[in-house]
mmCIF file with all atom_site columns, C-alpha atoms in Angstrom:
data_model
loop_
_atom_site.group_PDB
_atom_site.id
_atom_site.type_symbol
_atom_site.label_atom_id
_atom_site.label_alt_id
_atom_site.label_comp_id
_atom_site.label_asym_id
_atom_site.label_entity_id
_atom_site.label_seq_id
_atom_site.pdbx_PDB_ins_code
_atom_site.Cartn_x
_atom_site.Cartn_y
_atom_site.Cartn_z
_atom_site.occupancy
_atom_site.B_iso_or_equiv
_atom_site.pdbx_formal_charge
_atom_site.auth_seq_id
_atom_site.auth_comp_id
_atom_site.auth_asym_id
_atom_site.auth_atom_id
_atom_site.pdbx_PDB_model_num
ATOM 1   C CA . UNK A 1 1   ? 9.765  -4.605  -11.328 1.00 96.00 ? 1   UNK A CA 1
ATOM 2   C CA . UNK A 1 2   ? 11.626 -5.628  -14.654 1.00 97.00 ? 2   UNK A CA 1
ATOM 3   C CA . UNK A 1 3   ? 13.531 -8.034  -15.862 1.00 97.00 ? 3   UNK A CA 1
ATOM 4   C CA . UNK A 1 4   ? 16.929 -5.931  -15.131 1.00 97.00 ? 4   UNK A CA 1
ATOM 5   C CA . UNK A 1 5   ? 16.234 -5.591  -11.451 1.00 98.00 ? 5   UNK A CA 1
ATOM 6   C CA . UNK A 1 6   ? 14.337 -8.685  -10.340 1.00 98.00 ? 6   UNK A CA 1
ATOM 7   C CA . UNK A 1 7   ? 15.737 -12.150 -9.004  1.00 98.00 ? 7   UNK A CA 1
ATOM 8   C CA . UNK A 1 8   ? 14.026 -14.956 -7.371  1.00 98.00 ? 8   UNK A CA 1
ATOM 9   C CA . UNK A 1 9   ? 15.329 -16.935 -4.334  1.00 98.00 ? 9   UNK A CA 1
ATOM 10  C CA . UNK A 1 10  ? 13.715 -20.754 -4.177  1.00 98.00 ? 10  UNK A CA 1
ATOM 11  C CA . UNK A 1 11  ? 13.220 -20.667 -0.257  1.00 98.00 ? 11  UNK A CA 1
ATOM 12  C CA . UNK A 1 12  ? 13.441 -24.656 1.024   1.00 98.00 ? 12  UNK A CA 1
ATOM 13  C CA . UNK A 1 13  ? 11.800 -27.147 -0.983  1.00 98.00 ? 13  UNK A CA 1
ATOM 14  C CA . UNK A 1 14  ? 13.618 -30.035 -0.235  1.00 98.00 ? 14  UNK A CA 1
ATOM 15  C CA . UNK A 1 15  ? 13.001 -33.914 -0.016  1.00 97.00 ? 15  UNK A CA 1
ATOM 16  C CA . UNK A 1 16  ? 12.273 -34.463 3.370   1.00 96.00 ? 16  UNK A CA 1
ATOM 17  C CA . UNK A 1 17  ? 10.290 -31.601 4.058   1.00 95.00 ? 17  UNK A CA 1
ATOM 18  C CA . UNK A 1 18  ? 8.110  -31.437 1.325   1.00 96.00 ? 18  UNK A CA 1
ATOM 19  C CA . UNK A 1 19  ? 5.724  -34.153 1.784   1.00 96.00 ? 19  UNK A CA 1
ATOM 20  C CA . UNK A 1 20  ? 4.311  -33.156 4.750   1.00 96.00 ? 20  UNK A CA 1
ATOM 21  C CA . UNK A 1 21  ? 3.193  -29.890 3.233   1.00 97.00 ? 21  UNK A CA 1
ATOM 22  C CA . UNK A 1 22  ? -0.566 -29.090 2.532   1.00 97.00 ? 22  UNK A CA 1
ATOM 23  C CA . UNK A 1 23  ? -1.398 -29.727 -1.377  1.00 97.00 ? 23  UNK A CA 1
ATOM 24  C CA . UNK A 1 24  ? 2.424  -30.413 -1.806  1.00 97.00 ? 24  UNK A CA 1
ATOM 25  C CA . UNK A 1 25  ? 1.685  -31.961 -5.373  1.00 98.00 ? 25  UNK A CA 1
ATOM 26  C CA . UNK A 1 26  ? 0.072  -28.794 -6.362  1.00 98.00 ? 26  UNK A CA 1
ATOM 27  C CA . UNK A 1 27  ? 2.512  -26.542 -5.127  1.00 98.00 ? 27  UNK A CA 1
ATOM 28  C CA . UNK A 1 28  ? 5.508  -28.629 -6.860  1.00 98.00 ? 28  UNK A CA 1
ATOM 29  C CA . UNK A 1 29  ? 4.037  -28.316 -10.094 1.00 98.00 ? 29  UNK A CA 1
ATOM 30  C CA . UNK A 1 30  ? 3.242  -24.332 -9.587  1.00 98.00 ? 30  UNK A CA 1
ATOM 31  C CA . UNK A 1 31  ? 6.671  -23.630 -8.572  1.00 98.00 ? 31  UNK A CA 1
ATOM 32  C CA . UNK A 1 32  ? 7.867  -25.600 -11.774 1.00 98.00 ? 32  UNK A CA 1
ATOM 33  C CA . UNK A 1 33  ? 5.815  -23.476 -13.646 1.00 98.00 ? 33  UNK A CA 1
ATOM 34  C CA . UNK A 1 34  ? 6.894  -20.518 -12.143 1.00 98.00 ? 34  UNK A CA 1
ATOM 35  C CA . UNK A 1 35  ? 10.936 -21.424 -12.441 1.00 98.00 ? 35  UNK A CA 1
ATOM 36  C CA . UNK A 1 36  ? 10.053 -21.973 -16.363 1.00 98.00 ? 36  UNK A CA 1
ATOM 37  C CA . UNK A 1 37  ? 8.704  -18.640 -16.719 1.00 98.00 ? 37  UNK A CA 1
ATOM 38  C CA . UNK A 1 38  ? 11.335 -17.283 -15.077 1.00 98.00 ? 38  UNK A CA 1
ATOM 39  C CA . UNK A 1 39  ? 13.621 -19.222 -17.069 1.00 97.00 ? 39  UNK A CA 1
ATOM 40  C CA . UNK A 1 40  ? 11.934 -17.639 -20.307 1.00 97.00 ? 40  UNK A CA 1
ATOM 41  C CA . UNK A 1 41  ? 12.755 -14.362 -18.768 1.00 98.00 ? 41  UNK A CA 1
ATOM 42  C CA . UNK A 1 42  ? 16.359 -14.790 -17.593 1.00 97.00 ? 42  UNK A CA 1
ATOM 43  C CA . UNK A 1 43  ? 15.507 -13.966 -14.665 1.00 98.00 ? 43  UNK A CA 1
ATOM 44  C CA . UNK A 1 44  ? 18.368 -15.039 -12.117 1.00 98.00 ? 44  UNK A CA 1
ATOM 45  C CA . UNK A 1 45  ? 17.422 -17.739 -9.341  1.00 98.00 ? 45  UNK A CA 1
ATOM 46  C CA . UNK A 1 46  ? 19.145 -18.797 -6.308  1.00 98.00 ? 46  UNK A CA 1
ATOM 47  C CA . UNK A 1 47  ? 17.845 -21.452 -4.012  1.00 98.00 ? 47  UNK A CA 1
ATOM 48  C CA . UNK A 1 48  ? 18.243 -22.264 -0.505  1.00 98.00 ? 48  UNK A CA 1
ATOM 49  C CA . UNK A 1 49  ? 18.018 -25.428 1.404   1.00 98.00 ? 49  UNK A CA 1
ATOM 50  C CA . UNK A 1 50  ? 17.619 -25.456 4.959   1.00 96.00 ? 50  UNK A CA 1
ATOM 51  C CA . UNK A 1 51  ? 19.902 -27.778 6.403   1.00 96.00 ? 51  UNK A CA 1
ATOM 52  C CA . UNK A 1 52  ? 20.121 -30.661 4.414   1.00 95.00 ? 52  UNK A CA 1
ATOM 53  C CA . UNK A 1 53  ? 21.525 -33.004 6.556   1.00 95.00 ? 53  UNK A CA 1
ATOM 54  C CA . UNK A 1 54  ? 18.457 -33.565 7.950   1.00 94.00 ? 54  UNK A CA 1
ATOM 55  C CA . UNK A 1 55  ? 15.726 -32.077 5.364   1.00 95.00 ? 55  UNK A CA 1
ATOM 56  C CA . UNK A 1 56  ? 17.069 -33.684 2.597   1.00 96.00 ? 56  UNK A CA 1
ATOM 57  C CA . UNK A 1 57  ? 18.004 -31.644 -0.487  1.00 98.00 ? 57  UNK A CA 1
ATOM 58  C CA . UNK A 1 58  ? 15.831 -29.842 -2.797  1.00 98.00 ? 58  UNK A CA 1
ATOM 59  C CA . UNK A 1 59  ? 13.500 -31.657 -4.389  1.00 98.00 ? 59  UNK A CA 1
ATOM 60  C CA . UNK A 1 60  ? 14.496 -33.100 -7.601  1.00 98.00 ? 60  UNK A CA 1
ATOM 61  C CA . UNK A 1 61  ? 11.497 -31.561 -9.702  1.00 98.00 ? 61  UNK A CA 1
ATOM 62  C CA . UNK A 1 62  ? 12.762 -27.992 -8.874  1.00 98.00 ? 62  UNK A CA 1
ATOM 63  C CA . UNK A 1 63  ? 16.582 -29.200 -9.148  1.00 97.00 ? 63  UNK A CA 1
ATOM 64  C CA . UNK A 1 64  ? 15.463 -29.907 -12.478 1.00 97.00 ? 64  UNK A CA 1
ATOM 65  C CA . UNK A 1 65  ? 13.747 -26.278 -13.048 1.00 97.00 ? 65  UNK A CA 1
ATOM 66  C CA . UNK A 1 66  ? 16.861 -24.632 -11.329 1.00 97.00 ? 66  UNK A CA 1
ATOM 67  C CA . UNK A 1 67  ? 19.722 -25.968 -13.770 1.00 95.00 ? 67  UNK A CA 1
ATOM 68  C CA . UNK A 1 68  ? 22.680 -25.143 -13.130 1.00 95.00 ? 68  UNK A CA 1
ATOM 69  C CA . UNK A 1 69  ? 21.406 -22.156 -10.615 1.00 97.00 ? 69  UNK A CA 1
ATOM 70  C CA . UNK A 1 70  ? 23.616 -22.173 -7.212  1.00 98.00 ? 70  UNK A CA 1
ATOM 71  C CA . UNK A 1 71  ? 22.116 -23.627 -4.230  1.00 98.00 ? 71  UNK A CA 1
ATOM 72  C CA . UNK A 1 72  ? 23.226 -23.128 -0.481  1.00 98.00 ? 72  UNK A CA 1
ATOM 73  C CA . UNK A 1 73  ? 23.037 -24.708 2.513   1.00 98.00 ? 73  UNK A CA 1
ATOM 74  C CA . UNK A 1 74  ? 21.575 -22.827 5.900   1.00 97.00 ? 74  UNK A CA 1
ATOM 75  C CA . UNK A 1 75  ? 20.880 -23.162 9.076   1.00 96.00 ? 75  UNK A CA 1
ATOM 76  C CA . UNK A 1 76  ? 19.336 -19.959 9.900   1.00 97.00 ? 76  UNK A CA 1
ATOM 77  C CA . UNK A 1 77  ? 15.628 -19.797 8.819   1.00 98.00 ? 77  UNK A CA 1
ATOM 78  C CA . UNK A 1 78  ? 15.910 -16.765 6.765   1.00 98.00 ? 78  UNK A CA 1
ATOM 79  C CA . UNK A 1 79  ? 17.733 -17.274 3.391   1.00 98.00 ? 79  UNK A CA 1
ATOM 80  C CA . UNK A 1 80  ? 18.573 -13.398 3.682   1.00 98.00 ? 80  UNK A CA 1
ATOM 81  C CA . UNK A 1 81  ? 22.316 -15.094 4.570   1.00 97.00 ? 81  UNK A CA 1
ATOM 82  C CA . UNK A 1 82  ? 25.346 -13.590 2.791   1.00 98.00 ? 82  UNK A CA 1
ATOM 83  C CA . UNK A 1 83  ? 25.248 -15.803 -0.002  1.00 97.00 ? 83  UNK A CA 1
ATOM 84  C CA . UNK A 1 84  ? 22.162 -14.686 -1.150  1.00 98.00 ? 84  UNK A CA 1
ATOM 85  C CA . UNK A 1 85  ? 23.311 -11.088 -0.389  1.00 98.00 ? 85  UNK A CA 1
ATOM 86  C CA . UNK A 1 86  ? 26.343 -11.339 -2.857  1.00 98.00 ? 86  UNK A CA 1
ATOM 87  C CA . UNK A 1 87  ? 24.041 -13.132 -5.416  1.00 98.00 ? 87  UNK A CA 1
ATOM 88  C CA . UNK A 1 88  ? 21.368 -10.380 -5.308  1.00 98.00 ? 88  UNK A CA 1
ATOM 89  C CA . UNK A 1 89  ? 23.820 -7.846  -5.453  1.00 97.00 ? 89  UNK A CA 1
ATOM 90  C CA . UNK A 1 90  ? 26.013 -9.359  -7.996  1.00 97.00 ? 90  UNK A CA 1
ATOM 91  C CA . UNK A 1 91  ? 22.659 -9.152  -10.246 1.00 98.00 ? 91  UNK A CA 1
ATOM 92  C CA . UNK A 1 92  ? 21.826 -5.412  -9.158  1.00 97.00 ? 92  UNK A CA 1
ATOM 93  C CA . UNK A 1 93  ? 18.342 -6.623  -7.865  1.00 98.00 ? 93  UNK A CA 1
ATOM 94  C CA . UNK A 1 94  ? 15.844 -4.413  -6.426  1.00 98.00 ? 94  UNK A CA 1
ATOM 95  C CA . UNK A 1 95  ? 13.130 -6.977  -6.346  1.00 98.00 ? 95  UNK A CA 1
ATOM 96  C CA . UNK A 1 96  ? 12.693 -10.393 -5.229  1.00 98.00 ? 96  UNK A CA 1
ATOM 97  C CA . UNK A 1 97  ? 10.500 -13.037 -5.895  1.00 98.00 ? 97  UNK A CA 1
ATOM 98  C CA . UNK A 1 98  ? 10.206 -15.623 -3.094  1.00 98.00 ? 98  UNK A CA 1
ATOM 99  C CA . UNK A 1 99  ? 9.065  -19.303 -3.711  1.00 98.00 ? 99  UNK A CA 1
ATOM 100 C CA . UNK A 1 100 ? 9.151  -21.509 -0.969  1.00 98.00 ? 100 UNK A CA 1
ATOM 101 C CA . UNK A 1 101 ? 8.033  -23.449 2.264   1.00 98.00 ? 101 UNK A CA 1
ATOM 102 C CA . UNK A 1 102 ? 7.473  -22.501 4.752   1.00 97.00 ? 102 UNK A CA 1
ATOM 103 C CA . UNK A 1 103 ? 5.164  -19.577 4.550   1.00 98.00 ? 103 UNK A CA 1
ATOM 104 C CA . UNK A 1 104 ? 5.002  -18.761 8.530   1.00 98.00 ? 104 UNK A CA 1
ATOM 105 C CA . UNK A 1 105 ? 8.524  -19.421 9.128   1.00 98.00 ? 105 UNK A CA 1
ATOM 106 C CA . UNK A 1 106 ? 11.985 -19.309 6.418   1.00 98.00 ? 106 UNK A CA 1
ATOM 107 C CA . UNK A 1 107 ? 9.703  -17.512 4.122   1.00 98.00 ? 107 UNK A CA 1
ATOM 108 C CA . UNK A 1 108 ? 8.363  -14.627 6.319   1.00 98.00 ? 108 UNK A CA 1
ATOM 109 C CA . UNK A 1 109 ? 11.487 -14.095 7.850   1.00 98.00 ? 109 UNK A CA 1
ATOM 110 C CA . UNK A 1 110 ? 12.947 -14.151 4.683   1.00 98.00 ? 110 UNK A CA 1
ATOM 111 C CA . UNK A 1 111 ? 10.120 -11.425 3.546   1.00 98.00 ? 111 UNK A CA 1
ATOM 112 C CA . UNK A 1 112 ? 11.301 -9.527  6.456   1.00 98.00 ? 112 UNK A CA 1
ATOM 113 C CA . UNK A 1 113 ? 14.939 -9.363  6.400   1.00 98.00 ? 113 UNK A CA 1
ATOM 114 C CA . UNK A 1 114 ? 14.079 -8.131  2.641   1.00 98.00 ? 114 UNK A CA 1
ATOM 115 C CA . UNK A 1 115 ? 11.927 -5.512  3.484   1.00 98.00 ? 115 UNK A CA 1
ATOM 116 C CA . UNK A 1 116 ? 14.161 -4.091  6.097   1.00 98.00 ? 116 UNK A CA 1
ATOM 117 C CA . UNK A 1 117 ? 16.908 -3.881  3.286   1.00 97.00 ? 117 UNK A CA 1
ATOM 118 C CA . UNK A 1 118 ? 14.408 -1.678  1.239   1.00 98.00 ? 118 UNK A CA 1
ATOM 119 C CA . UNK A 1 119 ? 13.873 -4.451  -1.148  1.00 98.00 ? 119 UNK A CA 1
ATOM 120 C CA . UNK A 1 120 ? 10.393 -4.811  -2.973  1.00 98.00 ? 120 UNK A CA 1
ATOM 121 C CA . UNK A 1 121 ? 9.193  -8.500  -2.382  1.00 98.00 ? 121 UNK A CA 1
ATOM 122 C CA . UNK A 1 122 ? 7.219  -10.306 -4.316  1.00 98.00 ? 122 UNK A CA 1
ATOM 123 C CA . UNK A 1 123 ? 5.467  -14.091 -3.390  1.00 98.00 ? 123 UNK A CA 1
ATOM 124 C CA . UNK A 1 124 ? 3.273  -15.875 -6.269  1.00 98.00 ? 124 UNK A CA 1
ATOM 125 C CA . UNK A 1 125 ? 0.622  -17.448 -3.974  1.00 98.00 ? 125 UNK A CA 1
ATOM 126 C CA . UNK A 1 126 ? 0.405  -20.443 -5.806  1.00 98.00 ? 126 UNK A CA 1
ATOM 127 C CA . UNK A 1 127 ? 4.237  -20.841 -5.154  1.00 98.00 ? 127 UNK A CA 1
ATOM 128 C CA . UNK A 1 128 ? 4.460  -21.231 -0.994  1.00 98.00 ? 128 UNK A CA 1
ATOM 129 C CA . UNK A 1 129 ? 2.752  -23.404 1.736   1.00 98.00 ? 129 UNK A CA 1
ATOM 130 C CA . UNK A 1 130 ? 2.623  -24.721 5.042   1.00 98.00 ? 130 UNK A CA 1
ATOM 131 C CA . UNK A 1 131 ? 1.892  -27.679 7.051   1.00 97.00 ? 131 UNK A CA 1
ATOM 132 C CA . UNK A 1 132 ? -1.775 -26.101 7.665   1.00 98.00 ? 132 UNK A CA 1
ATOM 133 C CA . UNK A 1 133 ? -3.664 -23.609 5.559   1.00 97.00 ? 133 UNK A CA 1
ATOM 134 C CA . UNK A 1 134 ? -4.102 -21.629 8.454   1.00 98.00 ? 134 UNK A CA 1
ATOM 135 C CA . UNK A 1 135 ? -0.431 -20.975 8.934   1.00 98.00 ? 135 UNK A CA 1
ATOM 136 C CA . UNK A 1 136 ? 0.032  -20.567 4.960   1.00 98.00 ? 136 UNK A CA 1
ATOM 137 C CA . UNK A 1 137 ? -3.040 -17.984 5.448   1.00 98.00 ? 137 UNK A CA 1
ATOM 138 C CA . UNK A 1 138 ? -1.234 -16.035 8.430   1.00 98.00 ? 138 UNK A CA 1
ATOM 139 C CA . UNK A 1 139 ? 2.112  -16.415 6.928   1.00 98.00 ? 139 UNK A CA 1
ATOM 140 C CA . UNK A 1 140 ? 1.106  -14.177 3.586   1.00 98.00 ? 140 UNK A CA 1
ATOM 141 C CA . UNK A 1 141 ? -1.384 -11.548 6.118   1.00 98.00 ? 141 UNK A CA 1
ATOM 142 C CA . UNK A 1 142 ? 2.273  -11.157 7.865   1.00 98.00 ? 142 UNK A CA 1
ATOM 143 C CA . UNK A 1 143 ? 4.267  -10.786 4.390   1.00 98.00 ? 143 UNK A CA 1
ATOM 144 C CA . UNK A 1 144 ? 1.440  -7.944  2.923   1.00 98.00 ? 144 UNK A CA 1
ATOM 145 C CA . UNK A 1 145 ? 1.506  -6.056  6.410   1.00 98.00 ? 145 UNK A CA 1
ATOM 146 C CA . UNK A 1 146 ? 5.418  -6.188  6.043   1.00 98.00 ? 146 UNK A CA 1
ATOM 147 C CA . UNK A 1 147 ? 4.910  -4.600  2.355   1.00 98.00 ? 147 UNK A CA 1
ATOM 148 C CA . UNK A 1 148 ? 5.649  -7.797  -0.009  1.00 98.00 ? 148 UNK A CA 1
ATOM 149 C CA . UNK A 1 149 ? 3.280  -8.072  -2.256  1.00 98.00 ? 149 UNK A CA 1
ATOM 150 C CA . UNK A 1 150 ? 1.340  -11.352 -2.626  1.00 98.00 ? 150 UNK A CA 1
ATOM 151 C CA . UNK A 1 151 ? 0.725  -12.169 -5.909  1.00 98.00 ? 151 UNK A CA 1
ATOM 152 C CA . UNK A 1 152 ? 0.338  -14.749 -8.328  1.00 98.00 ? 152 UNK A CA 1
ATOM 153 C CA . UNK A 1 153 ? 2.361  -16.641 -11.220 1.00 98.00 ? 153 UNK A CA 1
ATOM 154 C CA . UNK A 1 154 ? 0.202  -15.076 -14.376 1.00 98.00 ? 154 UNK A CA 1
ATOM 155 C CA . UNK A 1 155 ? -0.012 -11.868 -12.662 1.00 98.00 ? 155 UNK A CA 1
ATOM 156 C CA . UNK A 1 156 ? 4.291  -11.634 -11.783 1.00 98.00 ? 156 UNK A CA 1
ATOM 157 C CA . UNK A 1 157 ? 4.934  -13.301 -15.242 1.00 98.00 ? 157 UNK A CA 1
ATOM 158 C CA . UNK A 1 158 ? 3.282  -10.254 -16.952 1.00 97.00 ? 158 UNK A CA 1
ATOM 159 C CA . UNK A 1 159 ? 4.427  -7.480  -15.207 1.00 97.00 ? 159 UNK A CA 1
ATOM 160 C CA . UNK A 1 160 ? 7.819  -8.787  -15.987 1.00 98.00 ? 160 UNK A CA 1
ATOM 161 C CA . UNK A 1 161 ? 7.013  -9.237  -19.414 1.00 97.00 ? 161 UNK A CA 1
ATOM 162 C CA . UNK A 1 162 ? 5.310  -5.783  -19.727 1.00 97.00 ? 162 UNK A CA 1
ATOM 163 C CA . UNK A 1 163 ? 4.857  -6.074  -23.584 1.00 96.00 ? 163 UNK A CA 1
ATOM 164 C CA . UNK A 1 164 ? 2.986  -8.698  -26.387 1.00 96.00 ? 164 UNK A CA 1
ATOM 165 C CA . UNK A 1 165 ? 6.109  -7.647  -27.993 1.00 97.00 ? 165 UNK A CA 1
ATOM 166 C CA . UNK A 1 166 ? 8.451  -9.221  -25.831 1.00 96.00 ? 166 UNK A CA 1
ATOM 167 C CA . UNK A 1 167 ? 10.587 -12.622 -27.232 1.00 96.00 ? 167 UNK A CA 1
ATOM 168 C CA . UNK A 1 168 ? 9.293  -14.662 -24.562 1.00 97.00 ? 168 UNK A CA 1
ATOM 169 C CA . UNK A 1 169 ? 5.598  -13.636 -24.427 1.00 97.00 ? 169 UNK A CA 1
ATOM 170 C CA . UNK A 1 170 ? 4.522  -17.029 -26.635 1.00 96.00 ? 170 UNK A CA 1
ATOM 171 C CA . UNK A 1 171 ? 6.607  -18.986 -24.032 1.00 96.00 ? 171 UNK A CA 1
ATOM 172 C CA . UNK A 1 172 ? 4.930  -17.518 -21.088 1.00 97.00 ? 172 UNK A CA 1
ATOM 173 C CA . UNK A 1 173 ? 1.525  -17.025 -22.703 1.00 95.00 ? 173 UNK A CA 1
ATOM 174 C CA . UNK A 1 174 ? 1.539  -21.165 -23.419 1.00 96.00 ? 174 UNK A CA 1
ATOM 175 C CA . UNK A 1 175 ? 3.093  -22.096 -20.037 1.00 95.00 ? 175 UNK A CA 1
ATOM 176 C CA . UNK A 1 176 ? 0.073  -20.154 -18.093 1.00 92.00 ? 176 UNK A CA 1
ATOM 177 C CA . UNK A 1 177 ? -2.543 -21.544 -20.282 1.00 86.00 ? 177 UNK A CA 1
#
C-alpha cells in the first residue's frame, strides 16, 4: 500500500442514518480524522450515499472533510457500483480504504465485491459501525475472513507515510496525537 496505489471510498454516512449508530459521535470525529490524514497524503476519496432520498445526505462533518471529492447516489448496498469503478481506476488503485456504516451490510458487501476484484482492502476500525456492537463485531470477523485487513487510523496513516522523511509526517504525526 502507497500513496500511488491507494484510494478511500466514504461508504454511507449520511444524516438520517447516522444517529442511530452505536458511539456515532465517536465514530464522526474518527472518520474526520481519518479524511484529514488522508487529505495530508493526497490520497483520492470518493464517497457514497445510499439513497438519499430517504437517508438524508452525508453528514455535513464529513462533507466538510471530503471537499470538493465526488459523491454518488446508490441504491444497491455495495458502493462497488460503476462510479466508483471508473474513479478507482481513473486513480490506478490497487488498494482501498473503506470508511463507513454499516459494517454488516454496504460495508461488507462492499469488502466483498473488492476482494473478488483482487483488490487489497483496508478498514480503520475506528472508522465503521453498526446499530449494535455485535453486528459491528461480526461485520469486521466477515471482512478479515474475506482478506481485508482491519486496521486502524495510526496504523494505515503510517504505512502510507512509510518515512519520518515524508512532507506530511508533522501533519499526520500532530493529527494522531
Amino acid at each position: 500500500m502507497s500513496t500511488d496505489n491507494t484510494v478511500c471510498i466514504v461508504v454511507d454516512i449520511q444524516e438520517r442514518l447516522t444517529p442511530v449508530l452505536n458511539g456515532h459521535q465517536l465514530f464522526i470525529e474518527k472518520s474526520c480524522q481519518m479524511l484529514q490524514g488522508l487529505q495530508a497524503l493526497e490520497i483520492p476519496v470518493l464517497a457514497a450515499e445510499q439513497y438519499p432520498k430517504g437517508l438524508g445526505h452525508t453528514v455535513a462533518a464529513i462533507k466538510e472533510q471530503l471537499g470538493d471529492a465526488p459523491i454518488f447516489e446508490k441504491t444497491k448496498f455495495s458502493a462497488w457500483q460503476p462510479e466508483a469503478e471508473a474513479f478507482v481506476r481513473q486513480h490506478g488503485a490497487q488498494n482501498i480504504i473503506l470508511i463507513g456504516v454499516e459494517v454488516h451490510v454496504c460495508m461488507l458487501q462492499t469488502a466483498a465485491d473488492l476482494r473478488a476484484q483482487g483488490f487489497g482492502v483496508y478498514v480503520p476500525v475506528e472508522c465503521t459501525t453498526s446499530r449494535t456492537t455485535e453486528n459491528k463485531e461480526n461485520g469486521l470477523a466477515q471482512m478479515q475472513n474475506l482478506g481485508a485487513v482491519v486496521s486502524n487510523i495510526e496504523s494505515l496513516l503510517f504505512m502510507l507515510l512509510k518515512d519520518a522523511k515524508h512532507p506530511a509526517f508533522k501533519t499526520i504525526s500532530k493529527l494522531i496525537q
